[in-house]
Backbone as ProteinMPNN parsed JSONL, in Angstrom:
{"seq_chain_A": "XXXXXXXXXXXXXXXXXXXXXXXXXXXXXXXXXXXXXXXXXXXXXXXXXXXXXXXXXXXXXXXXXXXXXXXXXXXXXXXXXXXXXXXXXXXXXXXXXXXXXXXXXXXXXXXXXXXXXXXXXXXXXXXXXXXXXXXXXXXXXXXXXXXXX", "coords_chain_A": {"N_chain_A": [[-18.93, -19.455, -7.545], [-19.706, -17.297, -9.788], [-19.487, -13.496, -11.046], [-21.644, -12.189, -12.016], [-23.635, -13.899, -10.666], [-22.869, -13.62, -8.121], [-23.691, -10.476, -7.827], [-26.203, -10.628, -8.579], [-27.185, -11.977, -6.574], [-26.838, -10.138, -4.604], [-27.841, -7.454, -5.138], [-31.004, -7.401, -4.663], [-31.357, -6.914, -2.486], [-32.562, -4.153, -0.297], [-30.729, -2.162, 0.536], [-28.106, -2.455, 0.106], [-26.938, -1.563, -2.866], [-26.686, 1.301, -1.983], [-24.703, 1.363, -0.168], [-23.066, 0.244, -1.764], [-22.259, 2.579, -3.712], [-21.964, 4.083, -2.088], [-19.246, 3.641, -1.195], [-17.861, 3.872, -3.804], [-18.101, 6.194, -4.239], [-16.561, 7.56, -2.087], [-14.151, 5.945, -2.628], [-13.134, 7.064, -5.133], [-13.169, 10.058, -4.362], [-11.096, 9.431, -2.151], [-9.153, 8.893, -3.876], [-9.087, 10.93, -5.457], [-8.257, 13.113, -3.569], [-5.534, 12.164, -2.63], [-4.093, 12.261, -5.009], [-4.263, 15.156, -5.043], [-3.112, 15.941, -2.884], [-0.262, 14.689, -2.57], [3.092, 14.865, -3.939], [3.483, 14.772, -7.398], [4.808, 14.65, -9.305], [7.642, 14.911, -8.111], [7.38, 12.138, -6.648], [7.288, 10.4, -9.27], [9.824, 11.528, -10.6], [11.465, 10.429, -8.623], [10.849, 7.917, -8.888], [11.761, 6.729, -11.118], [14.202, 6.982, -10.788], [14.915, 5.415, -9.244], [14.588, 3.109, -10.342], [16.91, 3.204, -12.722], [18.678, 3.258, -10.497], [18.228, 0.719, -9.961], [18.768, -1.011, -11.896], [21.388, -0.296, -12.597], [22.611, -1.696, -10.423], [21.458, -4.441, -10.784], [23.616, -5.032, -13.059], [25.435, -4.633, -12.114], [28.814, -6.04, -11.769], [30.877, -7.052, -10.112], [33.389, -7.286, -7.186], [33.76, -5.53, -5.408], [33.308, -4.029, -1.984], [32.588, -1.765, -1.713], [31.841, -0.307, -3.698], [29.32, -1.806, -4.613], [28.203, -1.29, -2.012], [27.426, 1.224, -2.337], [26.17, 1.29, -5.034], [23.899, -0.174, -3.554], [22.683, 1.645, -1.797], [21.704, 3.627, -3.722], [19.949, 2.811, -4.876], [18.011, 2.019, -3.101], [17.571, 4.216, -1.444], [15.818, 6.52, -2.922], [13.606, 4.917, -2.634], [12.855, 4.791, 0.212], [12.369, 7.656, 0.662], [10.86, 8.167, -1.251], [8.573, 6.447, 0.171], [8.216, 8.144, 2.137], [7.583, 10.006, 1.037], [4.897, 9.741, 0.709], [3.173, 8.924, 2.453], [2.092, 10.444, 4.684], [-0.188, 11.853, 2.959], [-0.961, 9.609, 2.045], [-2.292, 8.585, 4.299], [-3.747, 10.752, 5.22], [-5.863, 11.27, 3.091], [-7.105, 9.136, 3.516], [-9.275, 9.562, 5.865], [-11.629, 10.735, 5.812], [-12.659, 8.536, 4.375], [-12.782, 6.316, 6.598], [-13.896, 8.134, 8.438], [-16.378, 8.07, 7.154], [-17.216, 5.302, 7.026], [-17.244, 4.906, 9.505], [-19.483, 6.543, 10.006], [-21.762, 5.311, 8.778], [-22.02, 3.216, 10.198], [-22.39, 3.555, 12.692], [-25.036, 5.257, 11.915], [-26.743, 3.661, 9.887], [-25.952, 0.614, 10.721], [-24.556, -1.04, 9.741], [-22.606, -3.296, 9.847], [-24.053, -5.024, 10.27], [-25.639, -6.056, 8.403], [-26.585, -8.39, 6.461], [-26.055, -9.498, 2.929], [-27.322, -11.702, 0.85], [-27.606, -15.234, 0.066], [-28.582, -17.671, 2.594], [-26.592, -19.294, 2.445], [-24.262, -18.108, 1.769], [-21.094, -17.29, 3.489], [-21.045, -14.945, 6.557], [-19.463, -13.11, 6.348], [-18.613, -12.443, 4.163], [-20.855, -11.465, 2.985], [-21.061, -9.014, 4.367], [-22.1, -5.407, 4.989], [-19.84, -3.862, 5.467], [-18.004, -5.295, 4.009], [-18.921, -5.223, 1.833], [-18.96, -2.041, 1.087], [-16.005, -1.305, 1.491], [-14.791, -3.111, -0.256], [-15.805, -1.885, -2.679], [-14.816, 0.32, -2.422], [-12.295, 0.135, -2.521], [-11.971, -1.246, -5.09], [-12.631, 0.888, -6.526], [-11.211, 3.217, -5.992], [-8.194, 1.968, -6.821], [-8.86, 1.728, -9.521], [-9.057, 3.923, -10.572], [-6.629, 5.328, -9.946], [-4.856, 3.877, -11.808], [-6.506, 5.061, -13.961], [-6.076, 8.071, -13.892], [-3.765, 7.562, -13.82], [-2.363, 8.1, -11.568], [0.56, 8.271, -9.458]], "CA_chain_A": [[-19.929, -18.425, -7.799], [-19.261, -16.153, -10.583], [-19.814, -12.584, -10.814], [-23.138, -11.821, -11.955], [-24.544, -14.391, -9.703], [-22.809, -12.284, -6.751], [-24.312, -9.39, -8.17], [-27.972, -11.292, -8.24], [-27.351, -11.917, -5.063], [-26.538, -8.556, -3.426], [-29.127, -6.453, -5.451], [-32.839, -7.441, -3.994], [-31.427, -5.988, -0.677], [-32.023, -2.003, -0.837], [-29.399, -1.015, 1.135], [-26.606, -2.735, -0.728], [-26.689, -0.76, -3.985], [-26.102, 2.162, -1.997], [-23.818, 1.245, 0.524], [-21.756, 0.121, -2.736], [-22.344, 3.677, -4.048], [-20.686, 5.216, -0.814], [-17.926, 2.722, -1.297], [-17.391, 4.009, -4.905], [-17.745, 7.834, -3.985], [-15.254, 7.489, -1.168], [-13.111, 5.68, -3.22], [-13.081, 8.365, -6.137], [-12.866, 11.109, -3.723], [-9.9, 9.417, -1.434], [-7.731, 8.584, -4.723], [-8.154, 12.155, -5.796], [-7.376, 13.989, -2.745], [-4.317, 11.417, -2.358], [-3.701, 12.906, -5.862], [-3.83, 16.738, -5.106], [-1.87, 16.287, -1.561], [0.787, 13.986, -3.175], [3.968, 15.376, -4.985], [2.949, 13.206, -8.301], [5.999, 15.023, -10.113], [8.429, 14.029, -7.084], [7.323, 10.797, -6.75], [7.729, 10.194, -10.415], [11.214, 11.215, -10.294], [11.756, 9.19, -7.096], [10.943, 6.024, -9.084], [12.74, 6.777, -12.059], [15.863, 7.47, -10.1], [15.114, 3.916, -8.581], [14.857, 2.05, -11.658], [18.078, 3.45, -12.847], [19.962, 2.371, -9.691], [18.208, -0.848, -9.924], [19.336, -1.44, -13.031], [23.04, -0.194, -12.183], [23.217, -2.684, -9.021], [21.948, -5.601, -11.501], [24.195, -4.459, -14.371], [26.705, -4.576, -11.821], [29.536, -7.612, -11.861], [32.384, -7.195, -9.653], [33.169, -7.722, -6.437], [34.052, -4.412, -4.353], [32.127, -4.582, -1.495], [32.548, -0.431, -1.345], [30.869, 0.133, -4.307], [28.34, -3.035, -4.196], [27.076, -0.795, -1.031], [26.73, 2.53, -2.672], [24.812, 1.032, -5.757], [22.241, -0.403, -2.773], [22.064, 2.588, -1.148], [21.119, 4.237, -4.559], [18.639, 1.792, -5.652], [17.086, 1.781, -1.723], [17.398, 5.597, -0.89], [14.667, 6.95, -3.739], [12.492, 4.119, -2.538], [12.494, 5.272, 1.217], [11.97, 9.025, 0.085], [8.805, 7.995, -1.573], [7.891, 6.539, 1.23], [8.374, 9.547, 3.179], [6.578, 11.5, 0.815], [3.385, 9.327, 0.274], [2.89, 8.593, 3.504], [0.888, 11.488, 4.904], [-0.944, 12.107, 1.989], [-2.195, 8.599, 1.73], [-3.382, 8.418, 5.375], [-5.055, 12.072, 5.182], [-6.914, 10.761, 2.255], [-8.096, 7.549, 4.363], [-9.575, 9.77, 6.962], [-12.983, 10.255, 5.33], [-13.586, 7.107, 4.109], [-13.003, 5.715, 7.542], [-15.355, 8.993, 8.942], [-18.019, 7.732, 6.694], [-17.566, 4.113, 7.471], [-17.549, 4.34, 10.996], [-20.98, 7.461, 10.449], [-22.396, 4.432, 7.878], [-21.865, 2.24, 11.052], [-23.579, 4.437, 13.716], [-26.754, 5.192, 11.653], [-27.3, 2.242, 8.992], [-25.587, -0.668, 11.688], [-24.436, -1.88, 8.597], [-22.121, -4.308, 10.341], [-24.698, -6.156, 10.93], [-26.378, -6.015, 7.278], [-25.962, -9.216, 5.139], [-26.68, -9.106, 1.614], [-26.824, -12.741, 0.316], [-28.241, -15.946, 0.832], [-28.205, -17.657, 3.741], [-25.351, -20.068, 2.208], [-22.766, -17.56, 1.858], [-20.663, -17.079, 4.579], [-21.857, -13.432, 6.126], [-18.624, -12.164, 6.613], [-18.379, -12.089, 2.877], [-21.695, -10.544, 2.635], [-21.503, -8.116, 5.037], [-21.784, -4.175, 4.848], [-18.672, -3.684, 5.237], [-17.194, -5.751, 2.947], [-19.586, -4.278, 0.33], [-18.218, -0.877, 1.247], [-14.433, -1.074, 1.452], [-13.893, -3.748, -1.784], [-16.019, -1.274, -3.787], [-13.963, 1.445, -2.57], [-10.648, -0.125, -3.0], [-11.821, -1.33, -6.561], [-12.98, 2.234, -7.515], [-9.374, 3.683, -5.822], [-7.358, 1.419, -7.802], [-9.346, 2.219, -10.915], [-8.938, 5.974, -10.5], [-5.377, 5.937, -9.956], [-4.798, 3.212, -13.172], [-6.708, 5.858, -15.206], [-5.947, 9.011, -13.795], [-1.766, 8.036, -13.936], [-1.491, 8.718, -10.281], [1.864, 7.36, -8.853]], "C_chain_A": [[-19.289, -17.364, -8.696], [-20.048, -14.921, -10.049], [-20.987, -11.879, -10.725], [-23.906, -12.493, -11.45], [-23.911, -13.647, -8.37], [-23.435, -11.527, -6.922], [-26.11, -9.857, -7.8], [-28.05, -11.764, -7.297], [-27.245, -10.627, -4.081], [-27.804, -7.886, -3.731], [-30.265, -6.392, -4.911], [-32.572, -6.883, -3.167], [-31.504, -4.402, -0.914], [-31.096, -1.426, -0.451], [-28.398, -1.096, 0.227], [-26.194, -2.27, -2.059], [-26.109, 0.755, -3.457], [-25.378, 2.384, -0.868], [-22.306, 0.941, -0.303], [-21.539, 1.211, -3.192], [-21.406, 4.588, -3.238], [-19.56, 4.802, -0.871], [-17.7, 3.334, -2.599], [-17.11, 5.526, -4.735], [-16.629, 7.869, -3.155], [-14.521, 7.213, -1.812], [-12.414, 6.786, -4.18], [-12.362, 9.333, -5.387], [-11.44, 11.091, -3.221], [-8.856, 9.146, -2.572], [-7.602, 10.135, -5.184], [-7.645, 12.919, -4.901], [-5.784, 13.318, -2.366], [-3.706, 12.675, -3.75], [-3.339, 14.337, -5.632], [-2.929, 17.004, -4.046], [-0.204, 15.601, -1.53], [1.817, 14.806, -3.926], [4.013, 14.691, -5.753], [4.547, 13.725, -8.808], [7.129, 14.314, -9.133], [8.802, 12.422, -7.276], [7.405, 10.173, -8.011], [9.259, 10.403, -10.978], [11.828, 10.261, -9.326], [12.191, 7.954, -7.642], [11.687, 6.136, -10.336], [14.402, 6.561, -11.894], [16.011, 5.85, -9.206], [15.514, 2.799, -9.035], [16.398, 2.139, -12.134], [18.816, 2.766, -11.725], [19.632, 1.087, -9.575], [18.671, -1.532, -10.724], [20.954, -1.688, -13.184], [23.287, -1.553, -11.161], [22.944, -4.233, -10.178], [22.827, -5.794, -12.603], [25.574, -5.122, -13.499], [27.66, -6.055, -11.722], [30.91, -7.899, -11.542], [32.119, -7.576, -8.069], [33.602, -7.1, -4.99], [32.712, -4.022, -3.707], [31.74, -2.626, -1.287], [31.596, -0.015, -2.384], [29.292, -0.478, -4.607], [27.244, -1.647, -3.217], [26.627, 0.317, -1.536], [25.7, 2.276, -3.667], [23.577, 0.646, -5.031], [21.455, 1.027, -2.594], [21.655, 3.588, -2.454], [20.273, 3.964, -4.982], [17.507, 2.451, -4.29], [16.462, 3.627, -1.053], [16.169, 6.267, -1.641], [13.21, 6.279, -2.989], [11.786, 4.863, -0.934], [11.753, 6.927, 1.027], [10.936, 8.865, -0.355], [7.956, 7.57, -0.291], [7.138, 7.48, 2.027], [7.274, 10.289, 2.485], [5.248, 10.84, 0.75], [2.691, 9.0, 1.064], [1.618, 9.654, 4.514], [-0.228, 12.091, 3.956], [-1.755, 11.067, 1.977], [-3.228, 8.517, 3.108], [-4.511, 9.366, 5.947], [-6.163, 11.982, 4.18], [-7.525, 9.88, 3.005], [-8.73, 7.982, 4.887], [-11.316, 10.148, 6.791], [-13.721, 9.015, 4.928], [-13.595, 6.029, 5.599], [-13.954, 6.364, 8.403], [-16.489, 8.124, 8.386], [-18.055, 6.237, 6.658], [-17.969, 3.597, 8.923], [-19.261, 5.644, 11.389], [-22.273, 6.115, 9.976], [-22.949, 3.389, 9.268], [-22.829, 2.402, 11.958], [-24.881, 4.757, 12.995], [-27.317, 3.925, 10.816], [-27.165, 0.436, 10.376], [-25.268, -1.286, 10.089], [-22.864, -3.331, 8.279], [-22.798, -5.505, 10.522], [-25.628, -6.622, 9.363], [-25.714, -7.52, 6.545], [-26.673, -9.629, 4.176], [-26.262, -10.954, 1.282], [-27.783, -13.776, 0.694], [-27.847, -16.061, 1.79], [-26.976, -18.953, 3.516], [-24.298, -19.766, 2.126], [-22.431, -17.167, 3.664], [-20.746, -15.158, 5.447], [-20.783, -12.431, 6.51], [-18.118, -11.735, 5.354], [-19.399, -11.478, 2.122], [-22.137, -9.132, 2.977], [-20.943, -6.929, 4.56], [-20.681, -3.359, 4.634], [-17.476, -3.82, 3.968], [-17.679, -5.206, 1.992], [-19.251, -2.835, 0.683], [-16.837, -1.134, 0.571], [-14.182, -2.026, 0.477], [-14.375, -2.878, -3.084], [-15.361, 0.27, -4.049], [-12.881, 1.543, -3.175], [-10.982, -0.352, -4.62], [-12.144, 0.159, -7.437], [-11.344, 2.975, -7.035], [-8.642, 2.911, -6.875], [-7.642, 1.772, -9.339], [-8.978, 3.209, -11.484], [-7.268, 6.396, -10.499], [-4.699, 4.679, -11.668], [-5.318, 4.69, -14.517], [-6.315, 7.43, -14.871], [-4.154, 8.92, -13.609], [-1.464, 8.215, -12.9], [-0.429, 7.822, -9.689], [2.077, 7.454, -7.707]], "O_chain_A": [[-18.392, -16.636, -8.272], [-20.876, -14.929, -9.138], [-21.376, -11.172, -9.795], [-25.067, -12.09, -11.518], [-24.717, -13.091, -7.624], [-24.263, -11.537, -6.011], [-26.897, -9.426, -6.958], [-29.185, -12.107, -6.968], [-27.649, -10.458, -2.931], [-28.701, -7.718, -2.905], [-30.669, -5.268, -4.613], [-33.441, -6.115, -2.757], [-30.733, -3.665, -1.528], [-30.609, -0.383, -0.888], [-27.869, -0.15, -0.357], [-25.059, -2.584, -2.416], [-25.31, 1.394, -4.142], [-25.326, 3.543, -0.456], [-21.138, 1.145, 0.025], [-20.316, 1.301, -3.294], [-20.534, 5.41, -3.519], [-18.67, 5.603, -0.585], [-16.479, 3.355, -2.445], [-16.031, 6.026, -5.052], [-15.607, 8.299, -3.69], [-13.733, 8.145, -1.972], [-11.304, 7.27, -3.959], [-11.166, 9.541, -5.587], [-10.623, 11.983, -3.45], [-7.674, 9.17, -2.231], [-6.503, 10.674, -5.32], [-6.601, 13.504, -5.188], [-4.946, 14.047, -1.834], [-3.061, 13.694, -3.501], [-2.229, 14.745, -5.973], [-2.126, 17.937, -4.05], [0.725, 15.884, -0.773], [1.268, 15.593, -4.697], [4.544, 13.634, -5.413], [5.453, 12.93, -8.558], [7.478, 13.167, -9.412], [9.753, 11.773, -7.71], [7.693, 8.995, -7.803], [9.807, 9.562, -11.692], [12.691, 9.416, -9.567], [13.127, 7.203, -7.366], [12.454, 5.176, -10.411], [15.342, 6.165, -12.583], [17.023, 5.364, -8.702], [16.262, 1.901, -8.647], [17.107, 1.154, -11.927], [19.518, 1.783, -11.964], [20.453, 0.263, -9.172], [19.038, -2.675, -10.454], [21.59, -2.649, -13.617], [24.247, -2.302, -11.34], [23.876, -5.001, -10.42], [22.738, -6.901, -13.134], [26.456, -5.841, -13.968], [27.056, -7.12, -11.598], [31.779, -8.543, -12.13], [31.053, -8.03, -7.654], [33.757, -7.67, -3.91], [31.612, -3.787, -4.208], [30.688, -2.28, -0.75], [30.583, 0.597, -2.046], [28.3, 0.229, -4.786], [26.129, -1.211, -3.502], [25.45, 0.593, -1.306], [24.568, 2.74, -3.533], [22.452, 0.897, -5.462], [20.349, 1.438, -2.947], [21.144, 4.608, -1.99], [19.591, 4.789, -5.59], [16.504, 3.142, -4.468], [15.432, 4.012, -0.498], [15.335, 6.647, -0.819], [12.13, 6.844, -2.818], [10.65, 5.327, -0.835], [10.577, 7.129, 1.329], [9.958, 9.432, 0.131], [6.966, 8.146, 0.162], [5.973, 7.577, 2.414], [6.365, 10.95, 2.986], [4.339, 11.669, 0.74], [1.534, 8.707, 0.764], [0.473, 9.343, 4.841], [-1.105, 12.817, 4.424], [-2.978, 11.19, 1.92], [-4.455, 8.423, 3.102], [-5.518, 9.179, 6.63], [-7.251, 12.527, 4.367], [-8.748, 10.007, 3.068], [-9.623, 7.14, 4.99], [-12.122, 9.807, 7.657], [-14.88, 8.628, 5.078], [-14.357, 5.063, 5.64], [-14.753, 5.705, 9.069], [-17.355, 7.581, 9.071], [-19.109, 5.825, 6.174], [-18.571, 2.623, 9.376], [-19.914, 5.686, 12.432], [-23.342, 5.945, 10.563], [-24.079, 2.904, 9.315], [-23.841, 1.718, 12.109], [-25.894, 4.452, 13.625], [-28.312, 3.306, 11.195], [-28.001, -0.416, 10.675], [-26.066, -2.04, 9.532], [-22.392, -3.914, 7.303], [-22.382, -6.626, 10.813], [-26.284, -7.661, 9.432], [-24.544, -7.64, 6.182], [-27.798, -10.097, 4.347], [-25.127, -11.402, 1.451], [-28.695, -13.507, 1.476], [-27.043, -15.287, 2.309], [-26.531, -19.491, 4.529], [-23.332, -20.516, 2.272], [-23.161, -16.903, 4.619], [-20.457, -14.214, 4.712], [-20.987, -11.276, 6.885], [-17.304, -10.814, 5.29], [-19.23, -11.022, 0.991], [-22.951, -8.367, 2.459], [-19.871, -6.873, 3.958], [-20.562, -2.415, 3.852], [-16.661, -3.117, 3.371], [-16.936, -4.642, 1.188], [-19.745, -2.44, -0.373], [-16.628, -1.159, -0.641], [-13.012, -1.868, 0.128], [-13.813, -2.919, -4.178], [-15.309, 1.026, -5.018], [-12.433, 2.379, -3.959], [-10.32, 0.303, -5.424], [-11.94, 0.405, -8.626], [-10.473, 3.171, -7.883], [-8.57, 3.496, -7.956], [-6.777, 2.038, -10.173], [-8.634, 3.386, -12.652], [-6.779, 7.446, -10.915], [-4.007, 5.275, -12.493], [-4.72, 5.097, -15.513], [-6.262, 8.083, -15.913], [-3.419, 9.872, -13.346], [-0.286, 8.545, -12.763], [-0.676, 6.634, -9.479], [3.004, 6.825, -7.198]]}, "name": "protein", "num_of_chains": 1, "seq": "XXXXXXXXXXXXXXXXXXXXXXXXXXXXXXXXXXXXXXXXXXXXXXXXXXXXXXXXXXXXXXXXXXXXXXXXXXXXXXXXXXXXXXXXXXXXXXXXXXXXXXXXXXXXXXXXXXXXXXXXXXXXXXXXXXXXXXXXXXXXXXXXXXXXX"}
């Protein structure tokens, strides 16, 4: 099934245009507040400073196991630190789009909604799924064009 026959399949249903809509606003919304609660500058040094030691550790070509460990721990240490920092930011962003999936839930029932024939399988038609893949594809979008790291 290609794309625009998915599409000509979802559309006749009314809900599902704007259950994809809430999935695209959420998305938008949760990549930029990730963005404004994020240290983008940080985390852009972070990975810079990663690459470099990744580069050093494959560059490297001896066989001291003393320095071997410090190039890891230079490559590995930046990486954890991002961690650290992206970590509360990304899951305080999540916390609306899971509000308005689980409000979507309680008034629409849109767990139970399936957009499709009756040949697709309806866990690939369902509400849900048309939510959260149009979120994630509008998040991913947003941080591709808006540079966020």
């Amino acid at each position: 099934m290609n794309t625009m026959s998915l599409f000509a399949a979802v559309l006749p249903y009314p809900i599902a245009p704007g259950v994809m809509l809430c999935g695209a606003i959420m998305g938008y919304l949760c990549m930029d507040w990730y963005r404004r609660l994020s240290p983008q500058a940080r985390i852009e040094q972070l990975s810079a400073q990663a690459a470099t030691a990744r580069h050093a550790l494959a560059a490297f070509d001896g066989d001291d196991a003393q320095i071997m460990f410090a190039l890891c721990r230079q490559a590995i240490a930046p990486s954890l630190e991002r961690v650290r920092l992206v970590c509360l930011p990304a899951v305080t962003a999540t916390l609306p789009a899971i509000g308005l999936a689980w409000l979507l839930e309680h008034l629409v029932g849109f767990s139970e909604l399936h957009f499709g024939p009756a040949s697709t399988p309806a866990w690939l038609v369902s509400g849900h799924v048309a939510f959260w893949v149009t979120l994630a594809m509008t998040a991913l979008a947003m941080k591709q064009l808006l540079g966020i790291k």
